[in-house]
């Protein structure tokens, strides 16, 4: 029975190691509480998933997403968007957004791929409640270039503020966080209805994927396919919110780096070829 929840325990221990390490090295209790909370939510969520609870992923999304959006972003006034990452990077300090990006979006994906997108992103947290959980239109590949445009624009914006030596930059970054989130939600919801796809924003516009995609290719945690069992019914392809070619075991499978580990495909497979 306990063995079944091994992954959940490993997840909790991993985040506790991060929490304690940052607490001791940064001499700041916040990091202990912050990563302990996130680790507990992830461990509990994966345990609920293992127990077969359909609400497991949304529980983690809401628990972690609302915490990061409202407590870290609005109450603590930390810009946790990509602009916040550039801000702290240019300041040369390993704080807040730089730590968050290093763990969740740059090095973390080597272990859990784009699990951030499926279990913690506060933008996707809202988008996943829209009515288009299964993409109803083919993916438009050419629009993927827009994520790079967004990436460059965010870098150019923060670079420009530093080069112009704008005063009260920390306050400006807070306002950028508010405006950026409003923009993401408005555009994300609009794209969802245009493309009949809750995750259209993630596929075409989200600049964070520029960090996530290359590392996710080597992810230790991924959906595997036993191609000897697969009967090619394509049911898994129809339910995948990210249009991943999950019935192909190769890491080079179509949209393979976009998997958000929602495991909807594993639930749909009639012969249990996916795991």
JSON list of C-alpha atoms in Angstrom, two decimals, residues 18-154:
[
{"chain": "A", "resi": 18, "resn": "UNK", "atom": "CA", "xyz": [15.26, 22.39, -1.69]},
{"chain": "A", "resi": 19, "resn": "UNK", "atom": "CA", "xyz": [13.41, 24.20, 1.12]},
{"chain": "A", "resi": 20, "resn": "UNK", "atom": "CA", "xyz": [16.01, 23.44, 3.79]},
{"chain": "A", "resi": 21, "resn": "UNK", "atom": "CA", "xyz": [18.95, 24.15, 1.47]},
{"chain": "A", "resi": 22, "resn": "UNK", "atom": "CA", "xyz": [17.62, 27.57, 0.46]},
{"chain": "A", "resi": 23, "resn": "UNK", "atom": "CA", "xyz": [16.63, 28.39, 4.05]},
{"chain": "A", "resi": 24, "resn": "UNK", "atom": "CA", "xyz": [20.14, 27.71, 5.30]},
{"chain": "A", "resi": 25, "resn": "UNK", "atom": "CA", "xyz": [22.04, 29.26, 2.38]},
{"chain": "A", "resi": 26, "resn": "UNK", "atom": "CA", "xyz": [19.84, 32.37, 2.11]},
{"chain": "A", "resi": 27, "resn": "UNK", "atom": "CA", "xyz": [19.24, 32.60, 5.88]},
{"chain": "A", "resi": 28, "resn": "UNK", "atom": "CA", "xyz": [15.57, 33.30, 5.20]},
{"chain": "A", "resi": 29, "resn": "UNK", "atom": "CA", "xyz": [12.74, 31.29, 6.76]},
{"chain": "A", "resi": 30, "resn": "UNK", "atom": "CA", "xyz": [10.47, 32.22, 3.86]},
{"chain": "A", "resi": 31, "resn": "UNK", "atom": "CA", "xyz": [12.16, 29.69, 1.57]},
{"chain": "A", "resi": 32, "resn": "UNK", "atom": "CA", "xyz": [11.58, 26.88, 4.06]},
{"chain": "A", "resi": 33, "resn": "UNK", "atom": "CA", "xyz": [7.88, 27.69, 4.33]},
{"chain": "A", "resi": 34, "resn": "UNK", "atom": "CA", "xyz": [7.44, 28.42, 0.62]},
{"chain": "A", "resi": 35, "resn": "UNK", "atom": "CA", "xyz": [8.94, 25.23, -0.80]},
{"chain": "A", "resi": 36, "resn": "UNK", "atom": "CA", "xyz": [7.57, 23.09, 2.02]},
{"chain": "A", "resi": 37, "resn": "UNK", "atom": "CA", "xyz": [4.08, 24.30, 1.14]},
{"chain": "A", "resi": 38, "resn": "UNK", "atom": "CA", "xyz": [4.54, 23.67, -2.59]},
{"chain": "A", "resi": 39, "resn": "UNK", "atom": "CA", "xyz": [6.11, 20.27, -1.96]},
{"chain": "A", "resi": 40, "resn": "UNK", "atom": "CA", "xyz": [3.26, 19.27, 0.36]},
{"chain": "A", "resi": 41, "resn": "UNK", "atom": "CA", "xyz": [0.66, 20.31, -2.23]},
{"chain": "A", "resi": 42, "resn": "UNK", "atom": "CA", "xyz": [2.42, 18.37, -4.99]},
{"chain": "A", "resi": 43, "resn": "UNK", "atom": "CA", "xyz": [2.88, 15.30, -2.82]},
{"chain": "A", "resi": 44, "resn": "UNK", "atom": "CA", "xyz": [-0.76, 15.36, -1.72]},
{"chain": "A", "resi": 45, "resn": "UNK", "atom": "CA", "xyz": [-1.95, 15.95, -5.28]},
{"chain": "A", "resi": 46, "resn": "UNK", "atom": "CA", "xyz": [0.05, 13.07, -6.73]},
{"chain": "A", "resi": 47, "resn": "UNK", "atom": "CA", "xyz": [-1.18, 10.85, -3.88]},
{"chain": "A", "resi": 48, "resn": "UNK", "atom": "CA", "xyz": [-4.76, 11.77, -4.72]},
{"chain": "A", "resi": 49, "resn": "UNK", "atom": "CA", "xyz": [-4.03, 11.01, -8.38]},
{"chain": "A", "resi": 50, "resn": "UNK", "atom": "CA", "xyz": [-2.61, 7.61, -7.43]},
{"chain": "A", "resi": 51, "resn": "UNK", "atom": "CA", "xyz": [-5.76, 6.98, -5.40]},
{"chain": "A", "resi": 52, "resn": "UNK", "atom": "CA", "xyz": [-7.81, 7.61, -8.55]},
{"chain": "A", "resi": 53, "resn": "UNK", "atom": "CA", "xyz": [-9.32, 10.97, -7.58]},
{"chain": "A", "resi": 54, "resn": "UNK", "atom": "CA", "xyz": [-10.38, 12.88, -10.71]},
{"chain": "A", "resi": 55, "resn": "UNK", "atom": "CA", "xyz": [-9.90, 16.25, -9.03]},
{"chain": "A", "resi": 56, "resn": "UNK", "atom": "CA", "xyz": [-6.26, 15.63, -8.06]},
{"chain": "A", "resi": 57, "resn": "UNK", "atom": "CA", "xyz": [-4.60, 17.81, -10.71]},
{"chain": "A", "resi": 58, "resn": "UNK", "atom": "CA", "xyz": [-7.03, 20.69, -10.26]},
{"chain": "A", "resi": 59, "resn": "UNK", "atom": "CA", "xyz": [-6.47, 20.54, -6.51]},
{"chain": "A", "resi": 60, "resn": "UNK", "atom": "CA", "xyz": [-2.73, 21.11, -7.02]},
{"chain": "A", "resi": 61, "resn": "UNK", "atom": "CA", "xyz": [-3.36, 23.80, -9.64]},
{"chain": "A", "resi": 62, "resn": "UNK", "atom": "CA", "xyz": [-5.59, 25.77, -7.30]},
{"chain": "A", "resi": 63, "resn": "UNK", "atom": "CA", "xyz": [-3.46, 25.22, -4.19]},
{"chain": "A", "resi": 64, "resn": "UNK", "atom": "CA", "xyz": [-0.17, 26.23, -5.82]},
{"chain": "A", "resi": 65, "resn": "UNK", "atom": "CA", "xyz": [-1.48, 28.59, -8.51]},
{"chain": "A", "resi": 66, "resn": "UNK", "atom": "CA", "xyz": [-3.57, 30.78, -6.20]},
{"chain": "A", "resi": 67, "resn": "UNK", "atom": "CA", "xyz": [-0.73, 30.88, -3.64]},
{"chain": "A", "resi": 68, "resn": "UNK", "atom": "CA", "xyz": [1.76, 32.10, -6.22]},
{"chain": "A", "resi": 69, "resn": "UNK", "atom": "CA", "xyz": [-0.64, 34.54, -7.86]},
{"chain": "A", "resi": 70, "resn": "UNK", "atom": "CA", "xyz": [-2.21, 36.11, -4.78]},
{"chain": "A", "resi": 71, "resn": "UNK", "atom": "CA", "xyz": [0.32, 35.68, -1.99]},
{"chain": "A", "resi": 72, "resn": "UNK", "atom": "CA", "xyz": [3.64, 35.90, -3.82]},
{"chain": "A", "resi": 73, "resn": "UNK", "atom": "CA", "xyz": [2.47, 38.09, -6.69]},
{"chain": "A", "resi": 74, "resn": "UNK", "atom": "CA", "xyz": [-0.14, 40.46, -5.28]},
{"chain": "A", "resi": 75, "resn": "UNK", "atom": "CA", "xyz": [0.37, 40.50, -1.49]},
{"chain": "A", "resi": 76, "resn": "UNK", "atom": "CA", "xyz": [4.18, 40.17, -1.49]},
{"chain": "A", "resi": 77, "resn": "UNK", "atom": "CA", "xyz": [4.42, 42.18, -4.73]},
{"chain": "A", "resi": 78, "resn": "UNK", "atom": "CA", "xyz": [6.90, 39.85, -6.40]},
{"chain": "A", "resi": 79, "resn": "UNK", "atom": "CA", "xyz": [6.79, 39.69, -10.19]},
{"chain": "A", "resi": 80, "resn": "UNK", "atom": "CA", "xyz": [6.73, 35.93, -10.81]},
{"chain": "A", "resi": 81, "resn": "UNK", "atom": "CA", "xyz": [6.26, 36.31, -14.56]},
{"chain": "A", "resi": 82, "resn": "UNK", "atom": "CA", "xyz": [9.14, 36.14, -17.01]},
{"chain": "A", "resi": 83, "resn": "UNK", "atom": "CA", "xyz": [9.73, 39.89, -16.61]},
{"chain": "A", "resi": 84, "resn": "UNK", "atom": "CA", "xyz": [10.48, 39.26, -12.93]},
{"chain": "A", "resi": 85, "resn": "UNK", "atom": "CA", "xyz": [13.05, 36.68, -13.94]},
{"chain": "A", "resi": 86, "resn": "UNK", "atom": "CA", "xyz": [14.82, 39.18, -16.21]},
{"chain": "A", "resi": 87, "resn": "UNK", "atom": "CA", "xyz": [14.60, 41.82, -13.48]},
{"chain": "A", "resi": 88, "resn": "UNK", "atom": "CA", "xyz": [16.37, 39.77, -10.82]},
{"chain": "A", "resi": 89, "resn": "UNK", "atom": "CA", "xyz": [18.78, 38.35, -13.39]},
{"chain": "A", "resi": 90, "resn": "UNK", "atom": "CA", "xyz": [19.90, 41.86, -14.38]},
{"chain": "A", "resi": 91, "resn": "UNK", "atom": "CA", "xyz": [20.18, 42.82, -10.72]},
{"chain": "A", "resi": 92, "resn": "UNK", "atom": "CA", "xyz": [22.51, 39.87, -10.29]},
{"chain": "A", "resi": 93, "resn": "UNK", "atom": "CA", "xyz": [20.59, 38.45, -7.34]},
{"chain": "A", "resi": 94, "resn": "UNK", "atom": "CA", "xyz": [19.42, 34.88, -6.86]},
{"chain": "A", "resi": 95, "resn": "UNK", "atom": "CA", "xyz": [16.03, 35.75, -5.36]},
{"chain": "A", "resi": 96, "resn": "UNK", "atom": "CA", "xyz": [12.31, 35.21, -5.90]},
{"chain": "A", "resi": 97, "resn": "UNK", "atom": "CA", "xyz": [11.68, 34.83, -9.64]},
{"chain": "A", "resi": 98, "resn": "UNK", "atom": "CA", "xyz": [15.21, 33.63, -10.50]},
{"chain": "A", "resi": 99, "resn": "UNK", "atom": "CA", "xyz": [14.93, 30.81, -7.93]},
{"chain": "A", "resi": 100, "resn": "UNK", "atom": "CA", "xyz": [11.43, 29.99, -9.13]},
{"chain": "A", "resi": 101, "resn": "UNK", "atom": "CA", "xyz": [12.53, 29.81, -12.76]},
{"chain": "A", "resi": 102, "resn": "UNK", "atom": "CA", "xyz": [15.64, 27.79, -12.00]},
{"chain": "A", "resi": 103, "resn": "UNK", "atom": "CA", "xyz": [13.62, 25.13, -10.13]},
{"chain": "A", "resi": 104, "resn": "UNK", "atom": "CA", "xyz": [10.31, 25.07, -12.01]},
{"chain": "A", "resi": 105, "resn": "UNK", "atom": "CA", "xyz": [11.20, 26.08, -15.55]},
{"chain": "A", "resi": 106, "resn": "UNK", "atom": "CA", "xyz": [14.88, 25.65, -16.35]},
{"chain": "A", "resi": 107, "resn": "UNK", "atom": "CA", "xyz": [16.39, 22.71, -14.42]},
{"chain": "A", "resi": 108, "resn": "UNK", "atom": "CA", "xyz": [13.26, 21.15, -12.91]},
{"chain": "A", "resi": 109, "resn": "UNK", "atom": "CA", "xyz": [11.92, 20.05, -16.31]},
{"chain": "A", "resi": 110, "resn": "UNK", "atom": "CA", "xyz": [14.85, 17.65, -16.55]},
{"chain": "A", "resi": 111, "resn": "UNK", "atom": "CA", "xyz": [12.99, 15.68, -13.88]},
{"chain": "A", "resi": 112, "resn": "UNK", "atom": "CA", "xyz": [9.29, 16.47, -14.33]},
{"chain": "A", "resi": 113, "resn": "UNK", "atom": "CA", "xyz": [9.10, 17.94, -17.83]},
{"chain": "A", "resi": 114, "resn": "UNK", "atom": "CA", "xyz": [6.31, 20.46, -18.21]},
{"chain": "A", "resi": 115, "resn": "UNK", "atom": "CA", "xyz": [4.65, 19.39, -15.00]},
{"chain": "A", "resi": 116, "resn": "UNK", "atom": "CA", "xyz": [4.63, 23.09, -14.06]},
{"chain": "A", "resi": 117, "resn": "UNK", "atom": "CA", "xyz": [2.15, 23.74, -16.88]},
{"chain": "A", "resi": 118, "resn": "UNK", "atom": "CA", "xyz": [-0.15, 20.97, -15.75]},
{"chain": "A", "resi": 119, "resn": "UNK", "atom": "CA", "xyz": [-0.04, 21.39, -11.99]},
{"chain": "A", "resi": 120, "resn": "UNK", "atom": "CA", "xyz": [1.03, 24.88, -10.93]},
{"chain": "A", "resi": 121, "resn": "UNK", "atom": "CA", "xyz": [0.60, 27.55, -13.63]},
{"chain": "A", "resi": 122, "resn": "UNK", "atom": "CA", "xyz": [-1.91, 30.16, -12.45]},
{"chain": "A", "resi": 123, "resn": "UNK", "atom": "CA", "xyz": [-2.78, 31.10, -16.04]},
{"chain": "A", "resi": 124, "resn": "UNK", "atom": "CA", "xyz": [-3.60, 27.53, -17.06]},
{"chain": "A", "resi": 125, "resn": "UNK", "atom": "CA", "xyz": [-5.40, 27.14, -13.72]},
{"chain": "A", "resi": 126, "resn": "UNK", "atom": "CA", "xyz": [-8.16, 29.34, -15.10]},
{"chain": "A", "resi": 127, "resn": "UNK", "atom": "CA", "xyz": [-7.95, 28.23, -18.73]},
{"chain": "A", "resi": 128, "resn": "UNK", "atom": "CA", "xyz": [-8.44, 24.57, -17.76]},
{"chain": "A", "resi": 129, "resn": "UNK", "atom": "CA", "xyz": [-11.92, 25.40, -16.47]},
{"chain": "A", "resi": 130, "resn": "UNK", "atom": "CA", "xyz": [-13.06, 26.59, -19.90]},
{"chain": "A", "resi": 131, "resn": "UNK", "atom": "CA", "xyz": [-15.27, 24.20, -21.93]},
{"chain": "A", "resi": 132, "resn": "UNK", "atom": "CA", "xyz": [-12.72, 23.09, -24.57]},
{"chain": "A", "resi": 133, "resn": "UNK", "atom": "CA", "xyz": [-10.74, 20.43, -22.67]},
{"chain": "A", "resi": 134, "resn": "UNK", "atom": "CA", "xyz": [-10.30, 18.37, -25.82]},
{"chain": "A", "resi": 135, "resn": "UNK", "atom": "CA", "xyz": [-8.88, 20.36, -28.78]},
{"chain": "A", "resi": 136, "resn": "UNK", "atom": "CA", "xyz": [-11.54, 20.61, -31.45]},
{"chain": "A", "resi": 137, "resn": "UNK", "atom": "CA", "xyz": [-9.34, 21.99, -34.21]},
{"chain": "A", "resi": 138, "resn": "UNK", "atom": "CA", "xyz": [-5.94, 20.88, -35.62]},
{"chain": "A", "resi": 139, "resn": "UNK", "atom": "CA", "xyz": [-2.89, 22.61, -34.17]},
{"chain": "A", "resi": 140, "resn": "UNK", "atom": "CA", "xyz": [-1.63, 25.58, -36.23]},
{"chain": "A", "resi": 141, "resn": "UNK", "atom": "CA", "xyz": [2.12, 25.01, -36.24]},
{"chain": "A", "resi": 142, "resn": "UNK", "atom": "CA", "xyz": [3.11, 28.36, -37.72]},
{"chain": "A", "resi": 143, "resn": "UNK", "atom": "CA", "xyz": [1.59, 30.27, -34.81]},
{"chain": "A", "resi": 144, "resn": "UNK", "atom": "CA", "xyz": [4.16, 28.72, -32.46]},
{"chain": "A", "resi": 145, "resn": "UNK", "atom": "CA", "xyz": [6.63, 31.42, -33.51]},
{"chain": "A", "resi": 146, "resn": "UNK", "atom": "CA", "xyz": [4.58, 33.92, -31.49]},
{"chain": "A", "resi": 147, "resn": "UNK", "atom": "CA", "xyz": [5.98, 32.48, -28.25]},
{"chain": "A", "resi": 148, "resn": "UNK", "atom": "CA", "xyz": [9.45, 33.61, -29.34]},
{"chain": "A", "resi": 149, "resn": "UNK", "atom": "CA", "xyz": [8.12, 37.06, -30.18]},
{"chain": "A", "resi": 150, "resn": "UNK", "atom": "CA", "xyz": [6.65, 37.29, -26.67]},
{"chain": "A", "resi": 151, "resn": "UNK", "atom": "CA", "xyz": [9.93, 36.04, -25.19]},
{"chain": "A", "resi": 152, "resn": "UNK", "atom": "CA", "xyz": [11.99, 38.68, -27.02]},
{"chain": "A", "resi": 153, "resn": "UNK", "atom": "CA", "xyz": [9.48, 41.44, -26.20]},
{"chain": "A", "resi": 154, "resn": "UNK", "atom": "CA", "xyz": [9.62, 40.68, -22.47]}
]
